[in-house]
XYZ file of C-alpha atoms in Angstrom:
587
model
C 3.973 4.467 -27.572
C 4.056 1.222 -26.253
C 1.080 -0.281 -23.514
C 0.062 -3.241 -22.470
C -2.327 -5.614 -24.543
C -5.596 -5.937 -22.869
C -6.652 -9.254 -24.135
C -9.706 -9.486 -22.714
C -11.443 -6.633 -20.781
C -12.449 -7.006 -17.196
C -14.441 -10.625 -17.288
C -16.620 -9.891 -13.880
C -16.682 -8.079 -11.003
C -16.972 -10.290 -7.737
C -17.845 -8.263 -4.995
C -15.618 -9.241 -1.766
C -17.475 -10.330 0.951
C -17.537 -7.288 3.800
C -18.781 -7.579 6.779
C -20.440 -5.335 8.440
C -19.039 -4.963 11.416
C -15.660 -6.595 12.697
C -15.986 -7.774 16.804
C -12.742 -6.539 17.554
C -9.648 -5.814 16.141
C -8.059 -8.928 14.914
C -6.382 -9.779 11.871
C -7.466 -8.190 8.935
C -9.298 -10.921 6.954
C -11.823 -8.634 5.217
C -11.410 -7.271 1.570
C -13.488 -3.781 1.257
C -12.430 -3.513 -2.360
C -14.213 -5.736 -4.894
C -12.216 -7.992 -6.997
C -12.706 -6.943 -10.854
C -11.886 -10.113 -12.636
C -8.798 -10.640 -14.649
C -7.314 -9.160 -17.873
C -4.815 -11.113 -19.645
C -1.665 -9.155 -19.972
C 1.954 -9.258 -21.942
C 5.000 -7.762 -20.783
C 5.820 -4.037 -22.443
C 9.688 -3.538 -23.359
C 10.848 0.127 -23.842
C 14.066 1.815 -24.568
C 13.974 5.052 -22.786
C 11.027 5.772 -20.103
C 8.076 3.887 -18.516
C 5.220 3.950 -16.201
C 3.158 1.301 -14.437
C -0.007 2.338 -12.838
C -3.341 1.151 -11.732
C -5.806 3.276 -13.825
C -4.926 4.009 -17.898
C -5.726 7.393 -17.430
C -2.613 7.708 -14.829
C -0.608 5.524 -16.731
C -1.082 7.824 -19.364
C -0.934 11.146 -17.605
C 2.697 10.174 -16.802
C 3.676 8.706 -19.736
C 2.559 12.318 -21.383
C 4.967 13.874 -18.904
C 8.264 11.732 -19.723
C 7.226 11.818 -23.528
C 7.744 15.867 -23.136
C 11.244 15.478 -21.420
C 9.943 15.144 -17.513
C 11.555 13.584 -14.934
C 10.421 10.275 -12.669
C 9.685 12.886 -9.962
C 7.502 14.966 -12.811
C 5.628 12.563 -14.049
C 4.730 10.827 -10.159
C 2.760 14.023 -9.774
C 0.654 13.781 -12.635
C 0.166 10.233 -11.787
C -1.070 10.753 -8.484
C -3.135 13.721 -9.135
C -4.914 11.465 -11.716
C -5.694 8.418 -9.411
C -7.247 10.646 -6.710
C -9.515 11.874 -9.254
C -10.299 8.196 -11.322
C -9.668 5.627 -8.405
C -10.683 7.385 -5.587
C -11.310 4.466 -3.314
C -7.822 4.019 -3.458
C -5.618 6.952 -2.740
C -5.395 10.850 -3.051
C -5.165 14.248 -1.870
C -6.837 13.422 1.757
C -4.228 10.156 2.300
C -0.883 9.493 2.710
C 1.852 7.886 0.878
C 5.886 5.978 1.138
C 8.042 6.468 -1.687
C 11.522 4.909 -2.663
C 13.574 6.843 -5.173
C 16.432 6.218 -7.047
C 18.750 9.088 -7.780
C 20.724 8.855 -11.212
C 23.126 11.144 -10.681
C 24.124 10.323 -6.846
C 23.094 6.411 -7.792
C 21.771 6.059 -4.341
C 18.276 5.241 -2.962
C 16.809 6.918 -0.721
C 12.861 6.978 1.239
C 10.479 9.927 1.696
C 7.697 9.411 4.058
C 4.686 10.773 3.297
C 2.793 8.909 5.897
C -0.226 10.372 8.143
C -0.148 11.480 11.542
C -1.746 11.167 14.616
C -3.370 14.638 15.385
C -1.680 16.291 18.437
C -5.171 15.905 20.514
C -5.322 12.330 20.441
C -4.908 9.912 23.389
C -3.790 6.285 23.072
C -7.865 5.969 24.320
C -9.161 7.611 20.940
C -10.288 4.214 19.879
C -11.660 2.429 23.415
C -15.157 2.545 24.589
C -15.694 4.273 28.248
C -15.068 0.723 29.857
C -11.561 0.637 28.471
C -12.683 -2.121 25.603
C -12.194 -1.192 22.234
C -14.059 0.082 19.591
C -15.919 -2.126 17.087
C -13.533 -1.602 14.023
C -16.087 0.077 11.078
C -17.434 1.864 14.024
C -14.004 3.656 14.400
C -13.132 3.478 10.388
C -16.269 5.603 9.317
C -16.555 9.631 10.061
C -14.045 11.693 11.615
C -12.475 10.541 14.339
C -10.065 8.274 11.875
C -8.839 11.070 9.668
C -4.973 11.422 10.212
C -3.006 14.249 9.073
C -2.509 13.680 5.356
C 0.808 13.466 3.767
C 0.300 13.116 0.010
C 0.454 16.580 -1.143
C 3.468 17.585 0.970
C 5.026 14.550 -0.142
C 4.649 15.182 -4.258
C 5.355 18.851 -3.529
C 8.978 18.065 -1.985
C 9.981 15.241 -4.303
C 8.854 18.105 -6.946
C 11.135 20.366 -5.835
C 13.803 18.386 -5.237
C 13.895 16.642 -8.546
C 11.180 17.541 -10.722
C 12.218 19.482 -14.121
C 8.431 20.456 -15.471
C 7.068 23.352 -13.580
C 4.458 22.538 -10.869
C 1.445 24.237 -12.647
C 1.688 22.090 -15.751
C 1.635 18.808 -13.776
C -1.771 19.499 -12.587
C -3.402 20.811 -15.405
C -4.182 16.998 -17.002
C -6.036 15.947 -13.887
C -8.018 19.308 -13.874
C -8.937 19.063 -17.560
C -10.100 15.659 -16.689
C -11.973 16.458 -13.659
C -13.744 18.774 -15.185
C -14.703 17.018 -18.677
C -15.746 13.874 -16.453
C -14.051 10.216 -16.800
C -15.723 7.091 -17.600
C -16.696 4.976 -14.595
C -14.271 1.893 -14.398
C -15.803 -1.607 -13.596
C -13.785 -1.785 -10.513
C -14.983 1.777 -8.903
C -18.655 0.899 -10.038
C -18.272 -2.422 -8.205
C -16.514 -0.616 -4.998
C -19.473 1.796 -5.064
C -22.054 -0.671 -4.809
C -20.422 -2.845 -2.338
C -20.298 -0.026 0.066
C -23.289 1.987 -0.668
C -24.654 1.825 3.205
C -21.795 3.769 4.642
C -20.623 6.087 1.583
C -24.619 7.157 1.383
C -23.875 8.200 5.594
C -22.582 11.535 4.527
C -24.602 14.350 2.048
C -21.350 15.288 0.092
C -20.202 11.849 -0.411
C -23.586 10.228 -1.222
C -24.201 13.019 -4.155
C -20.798 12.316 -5.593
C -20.687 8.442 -5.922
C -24.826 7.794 -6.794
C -27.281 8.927 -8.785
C -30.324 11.478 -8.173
C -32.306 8.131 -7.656
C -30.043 7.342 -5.154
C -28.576 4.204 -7.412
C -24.787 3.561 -7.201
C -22.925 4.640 -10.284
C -22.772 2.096 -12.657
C -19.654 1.002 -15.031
C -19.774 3.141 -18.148
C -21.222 6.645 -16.646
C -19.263 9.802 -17.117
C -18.381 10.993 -13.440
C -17.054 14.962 -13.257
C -15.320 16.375 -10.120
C -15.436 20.123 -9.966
C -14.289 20.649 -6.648
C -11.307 18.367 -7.525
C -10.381 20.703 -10.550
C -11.244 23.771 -8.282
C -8.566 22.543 -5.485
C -6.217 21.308 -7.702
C -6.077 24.720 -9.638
C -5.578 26.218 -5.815
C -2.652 23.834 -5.332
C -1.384 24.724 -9.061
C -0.908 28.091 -7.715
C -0.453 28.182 -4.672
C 1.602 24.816 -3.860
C 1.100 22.852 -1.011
C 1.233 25.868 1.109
C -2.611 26.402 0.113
C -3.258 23.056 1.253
C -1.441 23.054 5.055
C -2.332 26.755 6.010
C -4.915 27.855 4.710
C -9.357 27.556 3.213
C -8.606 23.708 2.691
C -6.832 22.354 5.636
C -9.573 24.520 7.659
C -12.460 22.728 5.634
C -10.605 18.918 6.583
C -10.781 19.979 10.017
C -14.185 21.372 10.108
C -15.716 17.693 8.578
C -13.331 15.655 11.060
C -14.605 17.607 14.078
C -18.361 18.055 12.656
C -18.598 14.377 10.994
C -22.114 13.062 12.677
C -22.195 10.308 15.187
C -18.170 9.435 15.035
C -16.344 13.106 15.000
C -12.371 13.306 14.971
C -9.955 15.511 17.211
C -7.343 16.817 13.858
C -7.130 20.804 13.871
C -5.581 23.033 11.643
C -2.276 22.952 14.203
C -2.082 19.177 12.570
C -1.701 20.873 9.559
C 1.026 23.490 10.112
C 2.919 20.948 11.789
C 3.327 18.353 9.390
C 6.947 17.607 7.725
C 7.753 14.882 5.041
C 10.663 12.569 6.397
C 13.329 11.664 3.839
C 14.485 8.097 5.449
C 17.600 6.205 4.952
C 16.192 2.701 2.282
C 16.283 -0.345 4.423
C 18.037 -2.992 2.552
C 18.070 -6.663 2.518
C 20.317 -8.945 0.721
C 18.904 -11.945 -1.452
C 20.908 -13.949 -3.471
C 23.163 -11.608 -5.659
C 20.621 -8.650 -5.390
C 19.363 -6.065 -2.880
C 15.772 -5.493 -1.911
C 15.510 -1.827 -0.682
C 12.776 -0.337 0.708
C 10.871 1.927 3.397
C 11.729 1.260 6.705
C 9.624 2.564 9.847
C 6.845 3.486 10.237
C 6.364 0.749 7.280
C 6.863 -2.853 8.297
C 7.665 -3.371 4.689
C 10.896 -3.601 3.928
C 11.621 -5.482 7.390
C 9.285 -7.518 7.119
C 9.762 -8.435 3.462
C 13.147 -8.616 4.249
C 12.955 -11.267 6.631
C 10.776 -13.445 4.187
C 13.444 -13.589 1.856
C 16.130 -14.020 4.675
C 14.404 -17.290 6.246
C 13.414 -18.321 2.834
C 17.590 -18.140 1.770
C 18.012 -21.399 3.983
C 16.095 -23.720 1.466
C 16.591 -24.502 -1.730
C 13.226 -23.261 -3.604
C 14.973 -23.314 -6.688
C 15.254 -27.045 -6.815
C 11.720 -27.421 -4.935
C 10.439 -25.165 -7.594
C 6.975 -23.804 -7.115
C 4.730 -26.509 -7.566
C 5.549 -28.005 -4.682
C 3.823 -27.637 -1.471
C 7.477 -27.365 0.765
C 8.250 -24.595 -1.538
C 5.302 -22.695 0.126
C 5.345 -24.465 3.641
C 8.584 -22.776 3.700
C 7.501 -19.213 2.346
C 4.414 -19.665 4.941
C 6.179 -20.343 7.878
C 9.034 -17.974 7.195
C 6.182 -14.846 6.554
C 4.583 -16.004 9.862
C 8.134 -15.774 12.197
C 8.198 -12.653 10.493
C 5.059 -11.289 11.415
C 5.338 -12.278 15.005
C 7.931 -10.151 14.691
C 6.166 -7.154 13.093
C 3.662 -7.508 15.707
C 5.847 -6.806 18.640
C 8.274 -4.775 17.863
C 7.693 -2.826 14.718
C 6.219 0.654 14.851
C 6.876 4.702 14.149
C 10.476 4.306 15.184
C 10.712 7.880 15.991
C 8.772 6.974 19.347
C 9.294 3.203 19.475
C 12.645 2.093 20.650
C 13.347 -0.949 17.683
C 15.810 -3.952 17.794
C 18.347 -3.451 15.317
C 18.965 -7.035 14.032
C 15.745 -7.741 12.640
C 17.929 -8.027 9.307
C 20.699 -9.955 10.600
C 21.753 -12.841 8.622
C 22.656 -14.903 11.848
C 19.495 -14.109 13.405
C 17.397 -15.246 10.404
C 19.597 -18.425 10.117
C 18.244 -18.641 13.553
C 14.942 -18.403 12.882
C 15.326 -20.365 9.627
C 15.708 -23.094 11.683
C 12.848 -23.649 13.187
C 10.982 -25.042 10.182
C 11.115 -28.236 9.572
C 10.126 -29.608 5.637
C 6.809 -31.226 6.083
C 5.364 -30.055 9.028
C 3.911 -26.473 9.542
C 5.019 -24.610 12.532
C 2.627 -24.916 15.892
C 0.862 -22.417 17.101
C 2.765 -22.083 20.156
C 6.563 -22.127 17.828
C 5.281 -18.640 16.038
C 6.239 -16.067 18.184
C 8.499 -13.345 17.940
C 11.916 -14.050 17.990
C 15.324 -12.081 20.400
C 16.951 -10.018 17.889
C 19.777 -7.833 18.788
C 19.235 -4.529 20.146
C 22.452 -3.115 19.227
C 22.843 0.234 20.780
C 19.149 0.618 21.285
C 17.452 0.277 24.817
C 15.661 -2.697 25.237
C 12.356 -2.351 26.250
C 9.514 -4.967 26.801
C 7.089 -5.105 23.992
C 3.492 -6.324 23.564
C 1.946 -8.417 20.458
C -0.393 -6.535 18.782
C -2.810 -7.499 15.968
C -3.737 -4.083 14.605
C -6.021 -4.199 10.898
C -4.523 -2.948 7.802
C -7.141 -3.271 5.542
C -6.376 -3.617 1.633
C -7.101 -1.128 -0.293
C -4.370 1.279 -1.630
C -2.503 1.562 -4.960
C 1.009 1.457 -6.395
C 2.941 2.792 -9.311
C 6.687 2.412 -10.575
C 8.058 5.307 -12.959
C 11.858 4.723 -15.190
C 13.217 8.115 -16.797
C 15.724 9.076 -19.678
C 17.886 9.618 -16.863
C 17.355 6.581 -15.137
C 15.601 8.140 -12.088
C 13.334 5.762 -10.644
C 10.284 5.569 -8.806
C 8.348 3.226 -6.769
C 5.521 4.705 -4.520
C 2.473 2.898 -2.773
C -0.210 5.648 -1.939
C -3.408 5.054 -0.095
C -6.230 6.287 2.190
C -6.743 2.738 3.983
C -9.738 1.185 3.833
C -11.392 1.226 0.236
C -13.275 5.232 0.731
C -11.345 5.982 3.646
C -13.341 7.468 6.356
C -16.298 7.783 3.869
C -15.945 12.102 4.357
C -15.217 13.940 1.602
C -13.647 17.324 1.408
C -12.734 19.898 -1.623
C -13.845 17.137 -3.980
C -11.548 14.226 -2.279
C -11.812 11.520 0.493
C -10.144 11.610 3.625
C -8.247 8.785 4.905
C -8.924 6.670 8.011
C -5.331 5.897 8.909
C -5.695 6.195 12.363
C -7.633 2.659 12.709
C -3.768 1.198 11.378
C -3.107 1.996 14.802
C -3.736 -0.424 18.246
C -6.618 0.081 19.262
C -5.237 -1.195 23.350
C -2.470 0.683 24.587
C -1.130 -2.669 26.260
C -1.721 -5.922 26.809
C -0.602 -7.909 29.577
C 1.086 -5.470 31.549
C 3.503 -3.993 28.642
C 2.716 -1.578 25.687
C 2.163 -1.770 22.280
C 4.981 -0.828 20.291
C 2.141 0.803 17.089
C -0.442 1.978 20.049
C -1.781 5.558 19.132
C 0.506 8.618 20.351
C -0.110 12.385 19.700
C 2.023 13.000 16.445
C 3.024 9.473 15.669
C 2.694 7.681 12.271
C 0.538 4.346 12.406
C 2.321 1.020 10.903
C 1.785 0.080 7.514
C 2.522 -2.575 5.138
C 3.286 -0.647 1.785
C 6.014 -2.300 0.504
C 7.241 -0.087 -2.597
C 10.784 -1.458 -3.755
C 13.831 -1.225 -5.712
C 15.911 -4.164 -6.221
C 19.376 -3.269 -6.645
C 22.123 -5.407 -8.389
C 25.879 -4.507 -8.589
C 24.874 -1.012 -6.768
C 22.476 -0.747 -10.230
C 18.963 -0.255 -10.422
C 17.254 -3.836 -11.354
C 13.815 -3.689 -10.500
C 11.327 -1.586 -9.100
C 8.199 -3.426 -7.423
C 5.569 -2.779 -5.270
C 1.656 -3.297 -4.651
C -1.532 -2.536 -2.752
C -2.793 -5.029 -0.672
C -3.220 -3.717 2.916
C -0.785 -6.070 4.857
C -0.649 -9.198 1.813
C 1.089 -6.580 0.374
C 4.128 -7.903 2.077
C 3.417 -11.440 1.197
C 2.407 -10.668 -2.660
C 6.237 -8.804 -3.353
C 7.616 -11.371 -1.625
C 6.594 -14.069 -3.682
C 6.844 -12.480 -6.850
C 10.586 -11.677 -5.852
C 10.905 -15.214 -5.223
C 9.066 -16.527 -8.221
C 11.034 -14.378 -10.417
C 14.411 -14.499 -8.416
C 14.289 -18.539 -7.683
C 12.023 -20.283 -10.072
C 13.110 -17.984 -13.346
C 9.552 -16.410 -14.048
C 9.619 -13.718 -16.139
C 8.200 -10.462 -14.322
C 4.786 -10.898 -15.688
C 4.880 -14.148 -15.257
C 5.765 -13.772 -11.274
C 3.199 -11.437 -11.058
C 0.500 -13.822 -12.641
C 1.518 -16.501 -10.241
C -1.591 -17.485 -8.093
C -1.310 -16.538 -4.766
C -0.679 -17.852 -1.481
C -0.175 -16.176 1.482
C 0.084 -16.546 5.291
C 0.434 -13.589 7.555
C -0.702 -15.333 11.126
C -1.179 -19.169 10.532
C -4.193 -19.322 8.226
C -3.182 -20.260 4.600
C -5.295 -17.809 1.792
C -5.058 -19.587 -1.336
C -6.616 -17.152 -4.144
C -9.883 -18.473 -5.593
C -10.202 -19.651 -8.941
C -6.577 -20.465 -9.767
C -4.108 -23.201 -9.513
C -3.315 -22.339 -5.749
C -6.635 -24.655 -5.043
C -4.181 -27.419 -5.832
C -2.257 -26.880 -2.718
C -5.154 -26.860 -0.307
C -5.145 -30.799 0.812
C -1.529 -30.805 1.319
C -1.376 -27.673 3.023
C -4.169 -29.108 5.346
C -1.853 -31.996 5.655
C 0.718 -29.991 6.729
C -1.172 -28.984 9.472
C -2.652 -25.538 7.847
C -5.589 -23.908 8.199
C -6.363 -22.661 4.545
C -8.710 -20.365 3.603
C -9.971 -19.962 -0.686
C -10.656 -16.551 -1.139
C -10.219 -13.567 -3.401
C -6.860 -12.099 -3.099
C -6.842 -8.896 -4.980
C -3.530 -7.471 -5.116
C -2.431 -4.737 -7.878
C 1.084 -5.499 -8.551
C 3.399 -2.961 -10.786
C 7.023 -3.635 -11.748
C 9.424 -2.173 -13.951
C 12.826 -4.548 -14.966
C 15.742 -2.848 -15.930
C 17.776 -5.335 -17.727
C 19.267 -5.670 -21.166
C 19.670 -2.264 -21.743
C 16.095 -2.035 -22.043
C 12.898 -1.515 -19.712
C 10.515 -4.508 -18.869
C 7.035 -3.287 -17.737
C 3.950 -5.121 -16.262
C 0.465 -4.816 -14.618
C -0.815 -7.200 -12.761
C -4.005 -8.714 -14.052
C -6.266 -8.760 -11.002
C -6.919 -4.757 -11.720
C -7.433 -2.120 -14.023
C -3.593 -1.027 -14.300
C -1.312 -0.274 -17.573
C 2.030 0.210 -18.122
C 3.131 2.762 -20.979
C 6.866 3.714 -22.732
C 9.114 4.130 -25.236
């Protein structure tokens, strides 16, 4: 067994500054997770199977799987099970989740959307005050009335049958065994614990979980056990995800939502019947000599990555390389066209009527040439661009600068078969809506929505509908190269997410980084004209001539959890990005 070599464990744990309550819903500046230091990593190289996840005990639980024969789609079970139970914060049974598969034997990719939805009750209004103004957002986030439908457990359950090998039962029993012998208390969870401790100590159930009798936050180090994880898990084990949509559970979700004190939600148990994974067509874009596929809408991933990479085409960053400031004026202003474009017209396509040339090359040549080398882009030249319609009905769209905040996690999975999986999983915000439920915390997906209905006169393409599924950022990826699986990529990040694959595609794909090496890369992102330069690292350098540019740059923490998996050389190239607690494990 091969893993990565932890060189140094976890040096600190920062604690993000979080406000406590956001004015309005702007763009999402705030980082609810804590950043937990950096571990110096290597590379792993295996022959035959691999997995890259964000907690070792994951890692592991799917490495197990694969080492006894399991498929991709086995061992992404086991995975998941695991991180609901070990990085909570993060993702599980009460969120929702995109994944981007690639089938061996058809040697196509495809996209399953395991995204939540909008309960059938609500009203584009769920989120305004009486007035018509909107909601404060952490006064919407926390209790119930946040909670979308979740889609995890559908989602593992159809990808299981589809492709799994391993019976169901067997899948779950590692997570239960865990759950109920305890797991050590990572730095990282410890730190997100005691950065939050006001509004996870709101609800009785959630307080006694994450703190001590004292009413102290668990610390790094303590043992943590979960028996009404390994009590619902064992349900599911038997029962399938049947036992989770119709029946005790889905009616205990409900009850919190509806009951949660001070902010209560409008999901019912219809929510639950009614829900349906998606399989999607993969939404590809070209870059050099490769492919970058990925999830289309409701994500603004792919798209939006896609059109990164599409401006970006028009310069040469190979010869700028990446210590030079062009090389990121031109990444910077080619992510912000592309997010005035996410802003107006991308949304749950099944209700939003979408331009169909976001991806097309002459329209990003277009757009490409609007940046000049030296300058950054005005104000006033960011705004969303004309793309072709195509066949669609054009209808006039709103901006609309809906939070994402960045919490989530992502894994990437290689079989003996060469299946492959890349799947970003998440309950939003770090805790979700703070409720827990059957040993798990419930998402608060619904705030990834608008929280206006319109502005100006014309609606917002991602305002709140009754059964829609709110925008999101994931970006999980497979790279494709001569119609051949070459990478699979993805991280958490709420919507930098977009902005950290995107530069590691670049670093790797223009400036010949190794895939560790692109993930180490400092980061810099720009989403809406503000330049974050992560604090602590070489991307400091860049903040006068940035500034000269015409920039405004903000030095912050920028704590993405990047996992990739290279398939190249007849062999498998596997990192972990050293800004969290992640491993990657083969042979």
């Amino acid at each position: 067994m091969l893993k990565h070599n932890t060189l140094a464990i976890l040096i600190s744990v920062a604690l993000a500054s979080t406000p406590a309550l956001a004015t309005s819903q702007v763009a999402d500046s705030v980082a609810p997770e804590v950043a937990s230091g950096t571990s110096s990593k290597t590379s792993v190289s295996a022959k035959d199977y691999m997995v890259a996840a964000a907690n070792p005990l994951a890692a592991k639980a799917g490495y197990e799987v694969l080492k006894a024969g399991g498929s991709a789609a086995d061992a992404l079970v086991a995975v998941q099970v695991m991180l609901g139970l070990v990085e909570p914060q993060s993702s599980g049974l009460g969120g929702g989740a995109f994944l981007v598969y690639y089938d061996a034997k058809t040697k196509q990719v495809t996209t399953f959307d395991g995204r939540e939805t909008a309960p059938l009750a609500a009203t584009p209004a769920l989120f305004q005050n009486a007035d018509g103004s909107t909601m404060k957002f952490y006064d919407a986030v926390v209790g119930g009335r946040s909670v979308g439908t979740p889609g995890t457990v559908k989602l593992l359950e159809s990808v299981h049958k589809r492709y799994g090998k391993q019976s169901w039962e067997s899948l779950l029993k590692p997570a239960i065994s865990q759950a109920q012998q305890g797991f050590i208390v990572s730095p990282r969870l410890a730190g997100s614990i005691a950065a939050d401790a006001e509004r996870l100590s709101r609800y009785p159930d959630t307080k006694a979980y994450f703190f001590n009798e004292d009413g102290s936050p668990l610390s790094a180090g303590q043992r943590l056990k979960n028996q009404k994880y390994a009590d619902t898990l064992t349900t599911l084990a038997g029962n399938g995800a049947d036992a989770f949509y119709n029946g005790k559970i889905a009616q205990d979700i409900v009850s919190r939502v509806r009951s949660a004190a001070d902010n209560p939600g409008v999901l019912s148990t219809r929510d639950f019947a009614a829900y349906q994974v998606k399989e999607r067509p993969a939404t590809c874009a070209p870059y050099h000599q490769y492919d970058v596929c990925g999830m289309g809408p409701p994500s603004s991933g792919a798209l939006t990555v896609g059109q990164i990479l599409g401006i970006s085409s028009h310069f040469d960053l190979k010869s700028l390389g990446k210590d030079n400031p062009q090389s990121w004026q031109v990444i910077g202003d080619a992510s912000r066209l592309a997010f005035a474009d996410r802003g107006r017209y991308m949304a749950d396509s099944d209700y939003v009527p979408m331009p169909q040339g976001l991806l097309d090359p002459s329209y990003l040549a277009e757009r490409a040439k609007l940046i000049t080398l030296g300058t950054a882009l005005s104000k006033e030249q960011v705004t969303a661009g004309e793309p072709a319609w195509g066949s669609t009905q054009k209808v006039a769209l709103a901006d609309d600068e809906s939070i994402e905040l960045p919490s989530t996690s992502h894994f990437v999975i290689a079989d003996k078969e060469g299946n492959i999986v890349s799947m970003t999983t998440t309950i939003e915000n770090g805790f979700g809506s703070r409720l827990m439920s059957n040993g798990f915390l419930l998402n608060n997906e619904l705030t990834d929505f608008s929280f206006a209905s319109h502005k100006n006169g014309y609606p917002i393409a991602n305002r709140l509908e009754p059964g829609k599924r709110p925008r999101s950022s994931m970006s999980p990826s497979i790279v494709m190269k001569d119609d051949a699986p070459y990478m699979a990529i993805g991280s958490p990040g709420g919507s930098r997410i977009i902005g950290y694959v995107a530069n590691t595609l670049i670093a790797h794909f223009d400036w010949d980084m190794t895939i560790q090496d692109a993930i180490n890369l400092p980061h810099l992102v720009n989403r809406f004209g503000t330049y974050d330069l992560e604090k602590g690292t070489s991307a400091e350098q860049f903040k006068t001539p940035l500034e000269t540019m015409g920039y405004k740059v903000n030095v912050r923490d920028l704590n993405s959890g990047i996992h990739a998996i290279l398939l190249k050389d007849n062999k498998l190239t596997g990192a972990a990005d050293p800004r969290r607690e992640g491993e990657v494990y083969g042979d």
